[in-house]
Amino acid sequence: MTGDTNRTIQYVEPFTLFSSTDITLFQSGSHYRLYEKFGAHPMEVEGANGTYFAVWAPDAAFVAVMGDFNEWDHYCHTLLPRWDNSGIWEGFVPGVKAGSLYKYFIRSNSGEELIKGDPYANYWEVRPKTASVVHPLDYEWDDKKWMTQRQRRNSLNSPFAVYEVHLASWRRPDPADPERVYSYQEIADMLVPYVKEMGFTHVELMPVMEHPFDGSWGYQLTGYFAPTSRYGTPQDFMEMVEAFHLADIGVILDWVPSHFPYDAHGLFRFDGSHVYEYADMRKGYHPDWNSYIFNYARNEVRSFLLSNAVFWLDRFHADGLRVDAIASMIHLDYSRERGAWVPNELGGNENLEAISFLKKLNETIYALFPDVQTIAEDSTSHYGVSRPTFMGGLGFGMKWMMGWMNDTLDYFKKDPIHRKWYQHDFTFSIVYAFGENFMLPLSHDEVVHGKSPMIYKMPGDDWQKFANLRLLYSYMYTHPGTKLLFMGDEFGQTSEWNFRGELDWHLMRHATHKGLQAFVKDLNQLYTQSTALYEQQFDAAGFEWVVVNDYDNCILGYVRKGKEPGDVLLVILNMTPVVRENYLVGLPVAGEWVEVLNSDMPVYYGSGVVNTGILRTVKQTYNGRDYTLSLRLPPLGATILKWQPTASGK
């Protein structure tokens, strides 16, 4: 080494933020606040201002921190290995200020040399640059009112009408330039009022964690503890979350504990060995996404992921985590051919460590944050995904109802003349609707990769396409379960989602699209203001069929019920373009009914076949029930009526 290098080496001073308890929890897979220990922390030590660095590199022979403060020298700021064989390298570097760029230089025990970003960095350079940035997370929150009241807003017997958003492509400063994006502040100024006006209760943000490749949509993460710098600083992101909260809108974050990319500065082979991923590529490599799978059997990795989930709830006030790709986590044979996977110790195809981790994750989150929700994206029939762990479940609050989504879209794609042959497929979702706490998703996955936008999945001419889509949304919003709609679906986007562009806002000049948007707004209002639609949304007591066997006419009818005896809505769906006048519905009780929403109203670009005034049941046995109601059923339309009990059945 040169004299200069020897002179600067003294500036790494022994210091630690870790207690022996921290190490024990870290190594037992139970530490959920590692972000307070690992990473880069500006502080004062013995009168000197600087930054404390800590990184986990258990197979490293040498670790140094390099950055713009030492001209990216690989050797002059050597971190010190802890004496307890924890694999942690740490040290305090005086003079390193907030805003400094840094990376870790790692020489593995095999002699391989790597340059890595900080897995716990709170801020990164804007891609394609890859340095971590020393950045404290100080912020004075102004959302106390929301935080103290959100238990009611986020509870399972409250309405969840979720608007799924990809921040870059909702709107762009220049739709023709994918490199230009709005800042967090600019997005909030436009998005918060829009979501509020449309009546959604929550937004779900596709992954905002730092990622190098736009084309991954955020699902290939390198910076698990940092909001992406594409739109601004972590504090800018906090301010956006706060803006939603001040508007009484919850924020759900997409979270990806299932896999990570192989970028040189990321987690893959972090210290030259398989630190974060399984060493056996039959478990450690994801063939679909060309990425690597976390080693859920390694306790330090479990602590990393556990801490990361808590981090977003703690430091960023998130109201929930939508956990991506659960099926790929819990099934060893997911997307693998015979012989390309290894059975578990019991001979089965379940990843027992991943299942154990997910249970631990949910137990920890709900113990610390009982007023948030975890939502599983799982396409399988694995038992009890949204059931408590003490019942053998995974402990999630909700689960995406992928079967409902697939069956519903398959049905609506069919020409109405053929639908009567597929009624059983359409109604099948009610058979299992109460086996989990289901969220009904029409997500980004349904409008990409040649699947076509929602409006063009619908059959018929232009009028019928929009009528069908309004009918589908009517069914979605009145079906048991919470709701999720991807951006653009609410006004009938006519092109597939393109992450490089923006939504087709110019379509709002047309009455068809404007009418659909107005209908979704009114659906949200009906859903959030009707306890019959959400009070018992996960309970069979909240649903009852009244028309389920009229195959020839393709009519379906059901009632949704709140907890109060008189809190009832009647929903009738006409799946064909034929108007049904004086259609009789058998009901078990007498009463008056008032139409509260009709998807065929002219304001929605419908034909105006509506029910006006007060409709009264008559004492007449029909379809096995004592009372009969006569209705006008709109073509390819839904009528939703509210019950008002009367003293007599006349």
Short mmCIF file of N, CA and C in Angstrom, two decimals, residues 334-427:
data_model
loop_
_atom_site.label_atom_id
_atom_site.label_comp_id
_atom_site.label_asym_id
_atom_site.label_seq_id
_atom_site.Cartn_x
_atom_site.Cartn_y
_atom_site.Cartn_z
N TYR A 334 -43.17 -25.13 -9.07
CA TYR A 334 -43.80 -24.04 -9.82
C TYR A 334 -43.02 -23.78 -11.10
N SER A 335 -43.70 -23.93 -12.24
CA SER A 335 -43.12 -23.65 -13.55
C SER A 335 -41.89 -24.51 -13.83
N ARG A 336 -41.80 -25.69 -13.23
CA ARG A 336 -40.66 -26.57 -13.46
C ARG A 336 -41.12 -27.92 -14.00
N GLU A 337 -40.35 -28.44 -14.91
CA GLU A 337 -40.65 -29.76 -15.47
C GLU A 337 -40.28 -30.85 -14.47
N ARG A 338 -40.78 -32.05 -14.73
CA ARG A 338 -40.42 -33.20 -13.90
C ARG A 338 -38.90 -33.39 -13.90
N GLY A 339 -38.35 -33.57 -12.72
CA GLY A 339 -36.91 -33.75 -12.58
C GLY A 339 -36.14 -32.46 -12.38
N ALA A 340 -36.83 -31.31 -12.57
CA ALA A 340 -36.15 -30.02 -12.42
C ALA A 340 -36.40 -29.42 -11.04
N TRP A 341 -37.00 -30.22 -10.15
CA TRP A 341 -37.22 -29.73 -8.78
C TRP A 341 -37.01 -30.88 -7.81
N VAL A 342 -36.75 -30.52 -6.56
CA VAL A 342 -36.45 -31.52 -5.53
C VAL A 342 -37.58 -31.52 -4.51
N PRO A 343 -38.20 -32.68 -4.26
CA PRO A 343 -39.27 -32.73 -3.24
C PRO A 343 -38.75 -32.33 -1.86
N ASN A 344 -39.67 -31.91 -1.01
CA ASN A 344 -39.29 -31.56 0.35
C ASN A 344 -39.03 -32.82 1.18
N GLU A 345 -38.69 -32.65 2.44
CA GLU A 345 -38.32 -33.78 3.29
C GLU A 345 -39.46 -34.76 3.50
N LEU A 346 -40.70 -34.32 3.22
CA LEU A 346 -41.86 -35.20 3.35
C LEU A 346 -42.26 -35.82 2.02
N GLY A 347 -41.50 -35.48 0.97
CA GLY A 347 -41.79 -36.03 -0.34
C GLY A 347 -42.77 -35.21 -1.15
N GLY A 348 -43.18 -34.05 -0.64
CA GLY A 348 -44.18 -33.23 -1.33
C GLY A 348 -43.56 -32.11 -2.14
N ASN A 349 -44.45 -31.31 -2.75
CA ASN A 349 -43.98 -30.23 -3.61
C ASN A 349 -44.03 -28.86 -2.94
N GLU A 350 -44.31 -28.82 -1.65
CA GLU A 350 -44.40 -27.54 -0.96
C GLU A 350 -43.05 -27.11 -0.42
N ASN A 351 -42.76 -25.83 -0.55
CA ASN A 351 -41.54 -25.29 0.04
C ASN A 351 -41.85 -24.97 1.50
N LEU A 352 -41.50 -25.88 2.37
CA LEU A 352 -41.88 -25.77 3.78
C LEU A 352 -41.25 -24.55 4.45
N GLU A 353 -40.01 -24.19 4.03
CA GLU A 353 -39.38 -23.01 4.62
C GLU A 353 -40.11 -21.73 4.23
N ALA A 354 -40.56 -21.66 2.95
CA ALA A 354 -41.27 -20.48 2.49
C ALA A 354 -42.61 -20.35 3.20
N ILE A 355 -43.30 -21.47 3.38
CA ILE A 355 -44.57 -21.46 4.10
C ILE A 355 -44.35 -21.00 5.54
N SER A 356 -43.32 -21.53 6.17
CA SER A 356 -42.98 -21.13 7.53
C SER A 356 -42.68 -19.63 7.59
N PHE A 357 -41.93 -19.13 6.60
CA PHE A 357 -41.61 -17.71 6.58
C PHE A 357 -42.86 -16.85 6.45
N LEU A 358 -43.76 -17.22 5.54
CA LEU A 358 -44.97 -16.41 5.33
C LEU A 358 -45.84 -16.37 6.59
N LYS A 359 -45.90 -17.47 7.30
CA LYS A 359 -46.64 -17.47 8.57
C LYS A 359 -45.99 -16.51 9.57
N LYS A 360 -44.68 -16.59 9.66
CA LYS A 360 -43.94 -15.70 10.56
C LYS A 360 -44.13 -14.24 10.15
N LEU A 361 -44.09 -13.99 8.85
CA LEU A 361 -44.28 -12.64 8.32
C LEU A 361 -45.62 -12.06 8.77
N ASN A 362 -46.69 -12.80 8.54
CA ASN A 362 -48.02 -12.29 8.86
C ASN A 362 -48.24 -12.16 10.36
N GLU A 363 -47.73 -13.11 11.12
CA GLU A 363 -47.83 -13.00 12.58
C GLU A 363 -47.14 -11.73 13.08
N THR A 364 -45.96 -11.45 12.52
CA THR A 364 -45.19 -10.27 12.94
C THR A 364 -45.91 -8.98 12.55
N ILE A 365 -46.36 -8.92 11.29
CA ILE A 365 -47.01 -7.70 10.81
C ILE A 365 -48.26 -7.38 11.61
N TYR A 366 -49.12 -8.40 11.82
CA TYR A 366 -50.38 -8.12 12.50
C TYR A 366 -50.18 -7.87 14.00
N ALA A 367 -49.09 -8.38 14.56
CA ALA A 367 -48.78 -8.06 15.95
C ALA A 367 -48.33 -6.61 16.09
N LEU A 368 -47.55 -6.13 15.12
CA LEU A 368 -47.02 -4.77 15.18
C LEU A 368 -47.99 -3.74 14.62
N PHE A 369 -48.73 -4.14 13.57
CA PHE A 369 -49.62 -3.21 12.87
C PHE A 369 -50.99 -3.86 12.66
N PRO A 370 -51.78 -3.93 13.72
CA PRO A 370 -53.08 -4.59 13.58
C PRO A 370 -54.06 -3.84 12.68
N ASP A 371 -53.68 -2.63 12.28
CA ASP A 371 -54.57 -1.82 11.46
C ASP A 371 -54.16 -1.78 9.99
N VAL A 372 -53.39 -2.77 9.52
CA VAL A 372 -53.05 -2.89 8.10
C VAL A 372 -53.54 -4.24 7.58
N GLN A 373 -53.36 -4.45 6.27
CA GLN A 373 -53.72 -5.74 5.68
C GLN A 373 -52.57 -6.25 4.82
N THR A 374 -52.38 -7.57 4.84
CA THR A 374 -51.51 -8.23 3.87
C THR A 374 -52.41 -8.97 2.89
N ILE A 375 -52.07 -8.88 1.61
CA ILE A 375 -52.91 -9.42 0.55
C ILE A 375 -52.05 -10.34 -0.31
N ALA A 376 -52.46 -11.57 -0.44
CA ALA A 376 -51.67 -12.57 -1.17
C ALA A 376 -52.11 -12.67 -2.62
N GLU A 377 -51.13 -12.58 -3.53
CA GLU A 377 -51.41 -12.90 -4.92
C GLU A 377 -51.06 -14.38 -5.12
N ASP A 378 -52.09 -15.21 -5.05
CA ASP A 378 -51.87 -16.65 -5.14
C ASP A 378 -52.90 -17.24 -6.08
N SER A 379 -52.41 -17.99 -7.07
CA SER A 379 -53.29 -18.55 -8.10
C SER A 379 -53.65 -20.01 -7.82
N THR A 380 -53.26 -20.54 -6.67
CA THR A 380 -53.50 -21.95 -6.38
C THR A 380 -54.61 -22.11 -5.35
N SER A 381 -54.92 -23.35 -5.05
CA SER A 381 -55.95 -23.64 -4.05
C SER A 381 -55.32 -24.07 -2.72
N HIS A 382 -54.13 -23.58 -2.45
CA HIS A 382 -53.47 -23.89 -1.19
C HIS A 382 -54.38 -23.54 -0.03
N TYR A 383 -54.45 -24.42 0.96
CA TYR A 383 -55.40 -24.23 2.06
C TYR A 383 -55.08 -23.00 2.90
N GLY A 384 -56.12 -22.23 3.19
CA GLY A 384 -56.06 -21.23 4.25
C GLY A 384 -55.08 -20.10 4.06
N VAL A 385 -54.91 -19.62 2.84
CA VAL A 385 -53.98 -18.51 2.62
C VAL A 385 -54.38 -17.30 3.48
N SER A 386 -55.68 -17.04 3.58
CA SER A 386 -56.15 -15.90 4.38
C SER A 386 -56.82 -16.36 5.68
N ARG A 387 -56.35 -17.48 6.18
CA ARG A 387 -56.83 -17.95 7.48
C ARG A 387 -55.72 -17.81 8.51
N PRO A 388 -56.07 -17.63 9.79
CA PRO A 388 -55.04 -17.43 10.82
C PRO A 388 -54.08 -18.61 10.89
N THR A 389 -52.86 -18.33 11.31
CA THR A 389 -51.85 -19.38 11.39
C THR A 389 -52.22 -20.42 12.45
N PHE A 390 -52.96 -20.01 13.49
CA PHE A 390 -53.33 -21.00 14.51
C PHE A 390 -54.36 -21.99 13.98
N MET A 391 -54.96 -21.68 12.81
CA MET A 391 -55.86 -22.63 12.16
C MET A 391 -55.17 -23.39 11.03
N GLY A 392 -53.86 -23.22 10.93
CA GLY A 392 -53.11 -23.89 9.87
C GLY A 392 -52.97 -23.08 8.61
N GLY A 393 -53.48 -21.84 8.63
CA GLY A 393 -53.40 -20.98 7.46
C GLY A 393 -52.08 -20.24 7.36
N LEU A 394 -51.95 -19.44 6.29
CA LEU A 394 -50.74 -18.64 6.10
C LEU A 394 -50.84 -17.30 6.81
N GLY A 395 -52.05 -16.89 7.20
CA GLY A 395 -52.20 -15.69 8.02
C GLY A 395 -52.39 -14.39 7.27
N PHE A 396 -52.60 -14.43 5.93
CA PHE A 396 -52.85 -13.20 5.19
C PHE A 396 -54.24 -12.66 5.52
N GLY A 397 -54.40 -11.34 5.30
CA GLY A 397 -55.71 -10.74 5.49
C GLY A 397 -56.65 -11.05 4.36
N MET A 398 -56.13 -11.04 3.13
CA MET A 398 -56.92 -11.31 1.94
C MET A 398 -56.10 -12.08 0.92
N LYS A 399 -56.82 -12.62 -0.06
CA LYS A 399 -56.19 -13.36 -1.15
C LYS A 399 -56.86 -12.97 -2.46
N TRP A 400 -56.06 -12.76 -3.50
CA TRP A 400 -56.63 -12.48 -4.82
C TRP A 400 -57.43 -13.69 -5.31
N MET A 401 -58.63 -13.43 -5.85
CA MET A 401 -59.52 -14.49 -6.33
C MET A 401 -59.28 -14.71 -7.82
N MET A 402 -58.19 -15.41 -8.13
CA MET A 402 -57.78 -15.59 -9.52
C MET A 402 -58.77 -16.45 -10.30
N GLY A 403 -59.38 -17.42 -9.63
CA GLY A 403 -60.37 -18.27 -10.29
C GLY A 403 -61.56 -17.46 -10.76
N TRP A 404 -62.04 -16.55 -9.91
CA TRP A 404 -63.15 -15.67 -10.30
C TRP A 404 -62.76 -14.86 -11.52
N MET A 405 -61.57 -14.31 -11.51
CA MET A 405 -61.13 -13.47 -12.62
C MET A 405 -61.10 -14.25 -13.93
N ASN A 406 -60.51 -15.44 -13.90
CA ASN A 406 -60.40 -16.23 -15.12
C ASN A 406 -61.77 -16.67 -15.64
N ASP A 407 -62.63 -17.18 -14.75
CA ASP A 407 -63.95 -17.65 -15.17
C ASP A 407 -64.82 -16.51 -15.68
N THR A 408 -64.73 -15.37 -15.01
CA THR A 408 -65.55 -14.22 -15.40
C THR A 408 -65.14 -13.69 -16.76
N LEU A 409 -63.83 -13.54 -16.99
CA LEU A 409 -63.38 -13.04 -18.29
C LEU A 409 -63.69 -14.04 -19.40
N ASP A 410 -63.53 -15.33 -19.13
CA ASP A 410 -63.86 -16.34 -20.14
C ASP A 410 -65.34 -16.25 -20.52
N TYR A 411 -66.19 -16.04 -19.54
CA TYR A 411 -67.63 -15.96 -19.79
C TYR A 411 -67.97 -14.72 -20.60
N PHE A 412 -67.42 -13.58 -20.21
CA PHE A 412 -67.79 -12.34 -20.89
C PHE A 412 -67.21 -12.25 -22.30
N LYS A 413 -66.17 -13.00 -22.59
CA LYS A 413 -65.62 -13.01 -23.95
C LYS A 413 -66.56 -13.71 -24.93
N LYS A 414 -67.46 -14.53 -24.43
CA LYS A 414 -68.35 -15.32 -25.28
C LYS A 414 -69.49 -14.47 -25.83
N ASP A 415 -69.88 -14.76 -27.06
CA ASP A 415 -71.05 -14.11 -27.63
C ASP A 415 -72.26 -14.43 -26.77
N PRO A 416 -73.12 -13.44 -26.46
CA PRO A 416 -74.27 -13.69 -25.60
C PRO A 416 -75.16 -14.84 -26.04
N ILE A 417 -75.17 -15.14 -27.34
CA ILE A 417 -76.03 -16.22 -27.82
C ILE A 417 -75.57 -17.58 -27.28
N HIS A 418 -74.29 -17.66 -26.89
CA HIS A 418 -73.74 -18.93 -26.39
C HIS A 418 -73.66 -18.98 -24.87
N ARG A 419 -73.93 -17.89 -24.19
CA ARG A 419 -73.66 -17.82 -22.76
C ARG A 419 -74.50 -18.78 -21.93
N LYS A 420 -75.69 -19.11 -22.41
CA LYS A 420 -76.56 -19.97 -21.59
C LYS A 420 -75.93 -21.34 -21.34
N TRP A 421 -75.00 -21.73 -22.20
CA TRP A 421 -74.35 -23.03 -22.01
C TRP A 421 -73.23 -22.96 -20.97
N TYR A 422 -72.91 -21.79 -20.50
CA TYR A 422 -71.76 -21.62 -19.60
C TYR A 422 -72.14 -20.97 -18.27
N GLN A 423 -73.44 -21.01 -17.94
CA GLN A 423 -73.88 -20.39 -16.69
C GLN A 423 -73.21 -21.04 -15.47
N HIS A 424 -73.05 -22.37 -15.52
CA HIS A 424 -72.44 -23.06 -14.38
C HIS A 424 -71.00 -22.58 -14.15
N ASP A 425 -70.26 -22.36 -15.24
CA ASP A 425 -68.89 -21.86 -15.10
C ASP A 425 -68.89 -20.48 -14.45
N PHE A 426 -69.87 -19.68 -14.84
CA PHE A 426 -69.94 -18.31 -14.35
C PHE A 426 -70.30 -18.25 -12.87
N THR A 427 -71.21 -19.11 -12.44
CA THR A 427 -71.68 -19.07 -11.05
C THR A 427 -70.82 -19.90 -10.11
#
